[in-house]
Amino acid sequence: MEATAAPNLFADAPRKAGTTGDVVIETRNLSKTYRDFWGRQKVRALKSLDLEVRRGEIFGLLGPNGSGKSTTIKLILGLLFPTTGDALVFGKRASDVAKNELIGYLPEESYLYKFLNAEETLDFYGRLFNMSSAVRKQRVGELIHMMGLDWAKRRQLKEYSKGMTRRIGLAQALINDPDLIVLDEPTTGLDPLGSREMKDLILRLRDQGKTVLMCSHLLADVQDVCDRIAILHQGELKELGRVDSLLKLQNLTQIRAEGLSKECEDELKAVIERHHGKLVSMENPTTTLEELFLNIVADSDKRPGWRSPQNNP
Amino acid sequence: MPIEFEVVPYLQWLPHALLNFGIAVAVLLALGTFFSWLAAAVRLGPSEAFYLIARIMLDALPDIFKTSPRRVWALTRLSVQESIRRRVLVVFLVFVAIMLFAGWYLDTGSDDPARLYISFVLNTTNYLMLLLAFVLSAFSLPTDIKNRTMYTITTKPVRAFEIVLGRYLGFAIVGTALIVGMGAVSYGFVTRGLAHTHQMDGKLAPIPSPFPNQPPLGERGTTTLDKHHRHEFTLNNEGLGRTDMQMGHFHEVTKNGDQIVIGPPQGMLEARVPLAGQLSFLDRAGRSAASGINVGNEWTYRSYIEGDTLQAAIWTFDGVTPEKFPDGLPVEMTIRVFRSYKGDIEQGIGGTLQLINPDPGARVRRSEKIFFTAQEFVVYQRLIPRKVKALDQYNKAIVDAQGNPVEVDIFEDLVSDGRVLLELKCADPAQYFGVAERDVYFHAADNSFAMNFIKGYFDLWLQMMIAIGFGTMFSTFLNGPVAMLASIACLVVGFVAQFIFDLAAGTLEGGGPIESTIRLVTQKNLSVDLELGQTPEAVIRGFDGGLMQAMRAFANLLPNYRWFDTVRYVAYGMDIERSAVMQHATLAAAYCVVVLIVGYFFLKTREIAA
C-alpha cells in the first residue's frame, strides 16, 4: 500500500482531535434478537449494550465469532433495527440516513460492483453524497493516487486482487471526508506491509480529528492502534476501557534491575535495597491483549453473566 | 370491428378515474397501515408499534420530497451499466433473429398478411419485453442485498425512495432503448415484408358492352403471381383502373401506351378513423326493442337479428357532414352470421342496408335498399354514394313527373342536423346476423399508419413500465425468483380480471370458490341445485359473496393488461384514439407512482443485513 507516500487528502481538514468529551456514537440498552419466519426467537445476538465512542478516538470492538460485534456495527449503521434500545450516531437515530453524510464505512469484504472500474466506483459513491462533478473528479483522482492505484484505475474491479479491492473499498469509505470511519476487519486480506500501512492510515485519520470505530479479530492490530476497546462475548459487553489501563496487571510488580550480582537475584527485592543496587524501574507490567482477551473469554465461559470489575472507561 | 368498446373522452374519464384512484389509494393506505401496525404490535406491543408506524409515516414525506436527482441518476446509471454487463442486449439480438426467420413459420398465404405481420411483431415485442422487464427488475435489488453491495449504498445518505426510483428508471431506460430498437426493426419488417408489386400476366382483354354495336367498356387483365396471390384488374377507356381485393389490399393500375403499370399495394397499412353510431333494435314485429335475439352464444356482446322479418339493427350516427364525407358514406362492417340451417354453405347470407332520415315528417324517408352478402371475419366495405334513389314516407319510390326514379343527395334529403340512421336487416329467412354497436361504422378519415404503429408500441412500452414497477416493488421485500413469480402472478390476474369481475358480479354460473369446490367434489353440474338444505346453502353463498368481493377488490388493484392491448387496433388498421392513449398513459403513471411508493415503504422497513 502506498498510502504513506501519497499526498494527505485531508491536510486542510480542521483538526478535531482532543475534544474527547464529544460523544459520536452512543448505544443505550441496545439489544438485538434474531427471529425466524414465524417470529420465534432464534438467537439473542446482542444484550443491553451501553457504549459511548468519543470524538477523535480509535475505538475497537473485539470478540470471538458470534459475539455480537458485527451486529453492533450493523445496528449503528442502520443496516439492522434494534429489538430494544437505541443507537445514536452524531445524536441522530441509526435509521436516519442524514447521519450517513458524516460516516465512511468499509465492510469486511469490500462489497463493491465488480463490473465498474476504480474511477467509476468512486465516482458512483461520490454521486451518492451529492458531490458536484468537479469535486468528485478531484476527490476520485486524489483517493486513487493515495491508494496507489493510478495504474489500475481503468480496470474492472473483478480483475483486482484482494488487497487492491480492499484499498478501493477504503477509498470509497473516505470519499466524503467522513468524521466517523467504521472499519470492519480493516486489515483482512492485506499482506503485512499493507496491514502496517492501513494501521498507519488509521492513526493518521485519528490525528486529523476523525473518529474510528473498528472491529477486528487480529488482536495485535487492535492493540497497535486502538485507544479504547470493548470486548464482547455471547452478545454481552465483558470489558470496556482504555487499552493501556486494561492491559495493566494491578496485582503484579515488575522490577527491572541493572548491574546486580548473580547472588542477589534470589532475594531480589530485599537484596536491591540491602545491597544499594541501582533500581532502574519498578512498575506494573503489561500482558498482551491476546492474553487478556483469551482470559476474559475463558472466564466468561466459566461464569456466564459475570463481568470484569475492572471497568474503567 | 376490433374495437369493441367506446372510448370515453379523456376529460370526461379523468374525474371518474381520479375518484377511483383516490378511493383505491385510501383503502390501500388504511389496510397497509393497519397490517403493518398489527405485525409490529405482535413484537413491540401496541403503543410502541403505533409510534414506530407513525415515525415511518412521518419520515416518508420528507424522504420522498428530499429526493436528490444526482443520487437517483447515479443509481439509474448503475442499473443501466449492470443491465448492459448482464448482456441484456442479447434480447434485442434474439428479436432480430426471430424477425429474420419469421418467414419460415409465418403463413405468407394468409388472407390478411398485414394483420398477421403486425400482430406477430407487436405480440413478440410485448412478450419479450414483459419477460425482460420482470427478469431485470425482480432480480436486481435481491442480488444487491445477497451480494451485500447494498451495504455500501444504504450506509451512504441514500434514501430508500432514491434506491427504488433509481433502479426503476435504470431498467426503464434499458427497456425503452430496446423497445425503440424493436419498434424500428418491426416497422421495417412489416413495411418491407408487405411491399410488393405485380406485372401483367398475359394480355388485356376488352370488356364488351352489354348493348349491341357499342364500343367496349374497357379492358381487363390478370397480374402475375407474387407473394402467393394474383389479382384481376379492369381498366376504363382512359387507361385507369384498379385490381380486385386480394389478401386485404388492391393496386392502382394505369396504362401508359402499351405499358401497364401496377402500383404499390393499398389498403394494407392503414389507420382508419371510424365514426361510430349508437345501436338500437327492432323486434320481429318492427317494434323498438332493447336487444336482438340471444342465439345461445355464450358471449352476449353481440345480439342477433332474424332474416326476412321486420327485425332490424339501427345505428344512429351524428356529425355526418358533407365536409367529412364528400364522396358519400363509406360503410365498413364486421358482422357475424348464425345459420339455423346449413343452406348453401358456399353462398353467403344476404342482407340489406338502408339510410333513414331521423325526421319522421321529412318527404324523403329512406334510401333504396342496398343489398350485400355478409362476409365473416373480414371488414366489409361499401360506399353509399351521395346520390341515391329514395323512398318517401309511404315507402314508395320518389319519382319525377315521368315516373322515373329520382336520385336524391343524402346530405340534403336524408341527413337531418348531421344525424342519419342506418338500418341493417338480414334477408335470408331463418338465418341471423349478429351485431354489436361497434361492428358498423362510417370510415371517416385515414390517419398515418406509422403514427398508429408508434401508438401501438407506446402502449407496449406502458405495459413494460408497469411490469418494471411491479418487479421493482416486489424485489424490495422478496428474493429474486419469488419477486419474479409474484410479478407474473399480477400479470396473470390482470389478464383474467374480467373473469374475476364477472364471478364477483354473479354473472357466471357455478357460484364462488366454496360452492364451485363442492360442485367439483360432488360432481354436480352448474345448472342443478346443491341440495344441501336452505341454511347451509345460504351460509356457503354468504362466505362466497365475501370471498368474491375480496377477489374483486384485489383484481381491481392490479393492472388489467388488456386495457393496454391495442395490438388489434394496429393489426386491423383502426386508428388508436388519442383519448385512449392518454387514458392508458395516465393509468400507467398512476400504477407506477403507487408501486414505487409501496416499494419505498417495503425497503425502508426492511433490515438490509438481516
Tab-separated table of N, CA and C in Angstrom, chain B residues 12-99:
chain	number	residue	atom	x	y	z
B	12	GLN	N	-63.592	13.607	-19.814
B	12	GLN	CA	-64.800	13.060	-19.189
B	12	GLN	C	-64.422	11.870	-18.302
B	13	TRP	N	-63.389	11.172	-18.711
B	13	TRP	CA	-62.953	9.972	-17.991
B	13	TRP	C	-62.156	10.315	-16.740
B	14	LEU	N	-61.377	11.417	-16.840
B	14	LEU	CA	-60.387	11.722	-15.800
B	14	LEU	C	-60.988	11.893	-14.389
B	15	PRO	N	-62.045	12.701	-14.219
B	15	PRO	CA	-62.551	12.875	-12.852
B	15	PRO	C	-62.991	11.559	-12.216
B	16	HIS	N	-63.654	10.729	-13.014
B	16	HIS	CA	-64.120	9.444	-12.524
B	16	HIS	C	-62.927	8.566	-12.139
B	17	ALA	N	-61.911	8.588	-13.006
B	17	ALA	CA	-60.719	7.769	-12.759
B	17	ALA	C	-59.989	8.262	-11.512
B	18	LEU	N	-59.904	9.594	-11.355
B	18	LEU	CA	-59.202	10.146	-10.190
B	18	LEU	C	-59.917	9.762	-8.899
B	19	LEU	N	-61.244	9.775	-8.957
B	19	LEU	CA	-62.026	9.393	-7.775
B	19	LEU	C	-61.729	7.944	-7.407
B	20	ASN	N	-61.771	7.071	-8.398
B	20	ASN	CA	-61.480	5.657	-8.147
B	20	ASN	C	-60.064	5.473	-7.627
B	21	PHE	N	-59.143	6.233	-8.202
B	21	PHE	CA	-57.745	6.153	-7.786
B	21	PHE	C	-57.610	6.570	-6.317
B	22	GLY	N	-58.297	7.675	-5.984
B	22	GLY	CA	-58.258	8.173	-4.605
B	22	GLY	C	-58.786	7.133	-3.628
B	23	ILE	N	-59.900	6.519	-4.000
B	23	ILE	CA	-60.501	5.513	-3.115
B	23	ILE	C	-59.542	4.324	-2.952
B	24	ALA	N	-58.971	3.881	-4.078
B	24	ALA	CA	-58.062	2.723	-4.029
B	24	ALA	C	-56.842	3.025	-3.166
B	25	VAL	N	-56.288	4.235	-3.334
B	25	VAL	CA	-55.099	4.606	-2.556
B	25	VAL	C	-55.449	4.698	-1.073
B	26	ALA	N	-56.610	5.274	-0.773
B	26	ALA	CA	-57.018	5.418	0.620
B	26	ALA	C	-57.195	4.041	1.268
B	27	VAL	N	-57.830	3.127	0.539
B	27	VAL	CA	-58.049	1.776	1.073
B	27	VAL	C	-56.705	1.075	1.273
B	28	LEU	N	-55.849	1.218	0.274
B	28	LEU	CA	-54.523	0.582	0.342
B	28	LEU	C	-53.731	1.132	1.529
B	29	LEU	N	-53.791	2.436	1.703
B	29	LEU	CA	-53.069	3.090	2.789
B	29	LEU	C	-53.593	2.615	4.138
B	30	ALA	N	-54.925	2.572	4.246
B	30	ALA	CA	-55.540	2.172	5.515
B	30	ALA	C	-55.195	0.723	5.832
B	31	LEU	N	-55.343	-0.148	4.845
B	31	LEU	CA	-55.055	-1.563	5.081
B	31	LEU	C	-53.565	-1.776	5.355
B	32	GLY	N	-52.727	-1.093	4.568
B	32	GLY	CA	-51.277	-1.228	4.747
B	32	GLY	C	-50.855	-0.781	6.137
B	33	THR	N	-51.387	0.356	6.582
B	33	THR	CA	-51.043	0.878	7.905
B	33	THR	C	-51.511	-0.082	8.988
B	34	PHE	N	-52.745	-0.581	8.839
B	34	PHE	CA	-53.305	-1.455	9.864
B	34	PHE	C	-52.489	-2.740	10.002
B	35	PHE	N	-52.203	-3.374	8.855
B	35	PHE	CA	-51.484	-4.645	8.924
B	35	PHE	C	-50.035	-4.443	9.377
B	36	SER	N	-49.423	-3.321	8.992
B	36	SER	CA	-48.066	-3.039	9.467
B	36	SER	C	-48.079	-2.859	10.980
B	37	TRP	N	-49.079	-2.141	11.459
B	37	TRP	CA	-49.185	-1.929	12.901
B	37	TRP	C	-49.396	-3.270	13.617
B	38	LEU	N	-50.247	-4.104	13.029
B	38	LEU	CA	-50.543	-5.408	13.622
B	38	LEU	C	-49.264	-6.231	13.727
B	39	ALA	N	-48.493	-6.253	12.629
B	39	ALA	CA	-47.250	-7.036	12.608
B	39	ALA	C	-46.274	-6.501	13.645
B	40	ALA	N	-46.173	-5.174	13.739
B	40	ALA	CA	-45.242	-4.573	14.701
B	40	ALA	C	-45.737	-4.784	16.128
B	41	ALA	N	-47.058	-4.741	16.304
B	41	ALA	CA	-47.628	-4.853	17.650
B	41	ALA	C	-47.352	-6.225	18.257
B	42	VAL	N	-47.286	-7.243	17.425
B	42	VAL	CA	-47.021	-8.593	17.919
B	42	VAL	C	-45.676	-8.627	18.638
B	43	ARG	N	-44.708	-7.883	18.128
B	43	ARG	CA	-43.367	-7.921	18.719
B	43	ARG	C	-43.126	-6.815	19.732
B	44	LEU	N	-43.670	-5.645	19.439
B	44	LEU	CA	-43.317	-4.484	20.262
B	44	LEU	C	-44.417	-4.046	21.223
B	45	GLY	N	-45.581	-4.573	21.033
B	45	GLY	CA	-46.712	-4.082	21.823
B	45	GLY	C	-47.411	-2.967	21.072
B	46	PRO	N	-48.699	-2.741	21.396
B	46	PRO	CA	-49.497	-1.816	20.585
B	46	PRO	C	-49.007	-0.375	20.571
B	47	SER	N	-48.597	0.144	21.725
B	47	SER	CA	-48.243	1.574	21.733
B	47	SER	C	-46.902	1.801	21.034
B	48	GLU	N	-45.922	0.914	21.322
B	48	GLU	CA	-44.610	1.036	20.670
B	48	GLU	C	-44.771	0.904	19.159
B	49	ALA	N	-45.643	-0.039	18.754
B	49	ALA	CA	-45.887	-0.260	17.319
B	49	ALA	C	-46.499	0.990	16.701
B	50	PHE	N	-47.392	1.622	17.439
B	50	PHE	CA	-48.039	2.840	16.931
B	50	PHE	C	-46.996	3.928	16.667
B	51	TYR	N	-46.078	4.117	17.652
B	51	TYR	CA	-45.059	5.159	17.486
B	51	TYR	C	-44.136	4.836	16.310
B	52	LEU	N	-43.827	3.541	16.171
B	52	LEU	CA	-42.947	3.121	15.080
B	52	LEU	C	-43.588	3.431	13.724
B	53	ILE	N	-44.847	3.029	13.602
B	53	ILE	CA	-45.543	3.236	12.319
B	53	ILE	C	-45.697	4.733	12.047
B	54	ALA	N	-46.037	5.474	13.116
B	54	ALA	CA	-46.216	6.922	12.946
B	54	ALA	C	-44.911	7.562	12.484
B	55	ARG	N	-43.789	7.103	13.074
B	55	ARG	CA	-42.494	7.664	12.709
B	55	ARG	C	-42.164	7.378	11.238
B	56	ILE	N	-42.452	6.136	10.838
B	56	ILE	CA	-42.174	5.762	9.440
B	56	ILE	C	-43.028	6.606	8.490
B	57	MET	N	-44.291	6.791	8.876
B	57	MET	CA	-45.186	7.569	8.009
B	57	MET	C	-44.724	9.029	7.939
B	58	LEU	N	-44.310	9.553	9.106
B	58	LEU	CA	-43.897	10.958	9.127
B	58	LEU	C	-42.582	11.159	8.374
B	59	ASP	N	-41.720	10.131	8.424
B	59	ASP	CA	-40.439	10.226	7.705
B	59	ASP	C	-40.647	10.155	6.200
B	60	ALA	N	-41.756	9.531	5.810
B	60	ALA	CA	-41.945	9.217	4.388
B	60	ALA	C	-41.988	10.482	3.530
B	61	LEU	N	-42.754	11.466	3.972
B	61	LEU	CA	-42.930	12.661	3.131
B	61	LEU	C	-41.607	13.374	2.869
B	62	PRO	N	-40.845	13.720	3.960
B	62	PRO	CA	-39.548	14.358	3.675
B	62	PRO	C	-38.635	13.449	2.870
B	63	ASP	N	-38.691	12.152	3.139
B	63	ASP	CA	-37.837	11.214	2.403
B	63	ASP	C	-38.109	11.300	0.910
B	64	ILE	N	-39.389	11.347	0.560
B	64	ILE	CA	-39.750	11.345	-0.857
B	64	ILE	C	-39.473	12.715	-1.481
B	65	PHE	N	-39.760	13.776	-0.713
B	65	PHE	CA	-39.588	15.115	-1.302
B	65	PHE	C	-38.147	15.598	-1.290
B	66	LYS	N	-37.306	14.939	-0.477
B	66	LYS	CA	-35.890	15.345	-0.471
B	66	LYS	C	-35.084	14.517	-1.462
B	67	THR	N	-35.768	13.858	-2.337
B	67	THR	CA	-35.078	13.024	-3.320
B	67	THR	C	-34.073	13.851	-4.117
B	68	SER	N	-32.849	13.345	-4.176
B	68	SER	CA	-31.799	14.078	-4.895
B	68	SER	C	-31.681	13.518	-6.315
B	69	PRO	N	-31.859	14.378	-7.315
B	69	PRO	CA	-31.741	13.899	-8.694
B	69	PRO	C	-30.373	13.284	-8.981
B	70	ARG	N	-29.327	13.833	-8.354
B	70	ARG	CA	-27.986	13.319	-8.642
B	70	ARG	C	-27.837	11.888	-8.123
B	71	ARG	N	-28.359	11.641	-6.919
B	71	ARG	CA	-28.271	10.288	-6.367
B	71	ARG	C	-29.108	9.323	-7.196
B	72	VAL	N	-30.313	9.784	-7.565
B	72	VAL	CA	-31.182	8.931	-8.367
B	72	VAL	C	-30.496	8.607	-9.688
B	73	TRP	N	-29.880	9.609	-10.279
B	73	TRP	CA	-29.222	9.399	-11.564
B	73	TRP	C	-28.036	8.443	-11.418
B	74	ALA	N	-27.329	8.545	-10.269
B	74	ALA	CA	-26.209	7.616	-10.027
B	74	ALA	C	-26.716	6.179	-10.027
B	75	LEU	N	-27.818	5.958	-9.332
B	75	LEU	CA	-28.370	4.602	-9.253
B	75	LEU	C	-28.971	4.174	-10.597
B	76	THR	N	-29.516	5.150	-11.326
B	76	THR	CA	-30.056	4.841	-12.652
B	76	THR	C	-28.931	4.376	-13.570
B	77	ARG	N	-27.842	5.139	-13.560
B	77	ARG	CA	-26.687	4.765	-14.390
B	77	ARG	C	-26.161	3.396	-14.014
B	78	LEU	N	-26.140	3.153	-12.695
B	78	LEU	CA	-25.655	1.851	-12.233
B	78	LEU	C	-26.527	0.721	-12.799
B	79	SER	N	-27.833	0.934	-12.765
B	79	SER	CA	-28.755	-0.102	-13.278
B	79	SER	C	-28.537	-0.315	-14.775
B	80	VAL	N	-28.325	0.785	-15.489
B	80	VAL	CA	-28.100	0.665	-16.936
B	80	VAL	C	-26.801	-0.112	-17.185
B	81	GLN	N	-25.740	0.292	-16.460
B	81	GLN	CA	-24.452	-0.400	-16.634
B	81	GLN	C	-24.580	-1.873	-16.284
B	82	GLU	N	-25.297	-2.125	-15.182
B	82	GLU	CA	-25.475	-3.512	-14.738
B	82	GLU	C	-26.226	-4.325	-15.798
B	83	SER	N	-27.275	-3.717	-16.364
B	83	SER	CA	-28.069	-4.422	-17.377
B	83	SER	C	-27.212	-4.727	-18.598
B	84	ILE	N	-26.408	-3.746	-18.991
B	84	ILE	CA	-25.566	-3.961	-20.181
B	84	ILE	C	-24.531	-5.051	-19.899
B	85	ARG	N	-23.954	-5.006	-18.691
B	85	ARG	CA	-22.973	-6.034	-18.353
B	85	ARG	C	-23.623	-7.400	-18.214
B	86	ARG	N	-24.919	-7.402	-17.901
B	86	ARG	CA	-25.628	-8.697	-17.825
B	86	ARG	C	-26.095	-9.126	-19.213
B	87	ARG	N	-25.598	-8.473	-20.197
B	87	ARG	CA	-25.835	-8.834	-21.595
B	87	ARG	C	-27.313	-8.844	-21.963
B	88	VAL	N	-27.973	-7.796	-21.505
B	88	VAL	CA	-29.400	-7.707	-21.767
B	88	VAL	C	-29.667	-7.443	-23.256
B	89	LEU	N	-28.671	-6.898	-23.932
B	89	LEU	CA	-28.864	-6.589	-25.350
B	89	LEU	C	-29.033	-7.847	-26.192
B	90	VAL	N	-28.710	-8.993	-25.584
B	90	VAL	CA	-28.932	-10.264	-26.283
B	90	VAL	C	-30.412	-10.402	-26.666
B	91	VAL	N	-31.272	-9.852	-25.811
B	91	VAL	CA	-32.709	-9.932	-26.093
B	91	VAL	C	-33.017	-9.295	-27.445
B	92	PHE	N	-32.333	-8.179	-27.707
B	92	PHE	CA	-32.560	-7.498	-28.984
B	92	PHE	C	-32.099	-8.378	-30.143
B	93	LEU	N	-30.963	-9.033	-29.945
B	93	LEU	CA	-30.463	-9.911	-30.998
B	93	LEU	C	-31.408	-11.087	-31.213
B	94	VAL	N	-31.976	-11.586	-30.118
B	94	VAL	CA	-32.967	-12.677	-30.242
B	94	VAL	C	-34.150	-12.189	-31.070
B	95	PHE	N	-34.572	-10.961	-30.775
B	95	PHE	CA	-35.712	-10.403	-31.516
B	95	PHE	C	-35.383	-10.292	-33.011
B	96	VAL	N	-34.197	-9.774	-33.295
B	96	VAL	CA	-33.798	-9.632	-34.702
B	96	VAL	C	-33.754	-11.011	-35.367
B	97	ALA	N	-33.233	-12.005	-34.623
B	97	ALA	CA	-33.161	-13.357	-35.184
B	97	ALA	C	-34.571	-13.885	-35.462
B	98	ILE	N	-35.494	-13.609	-34.546
B	98	ILE	CA	-36.882	-14.063	-34.756
B	98	ILE	C	-37.442	-13.428	-36.028
B	99	MET	N	-37.143	-12.122	-36.193
B	99	MET	CA	-37.652	-11.422	-37.385
B	99	MET	C	-37.031	-12.001	-38.662
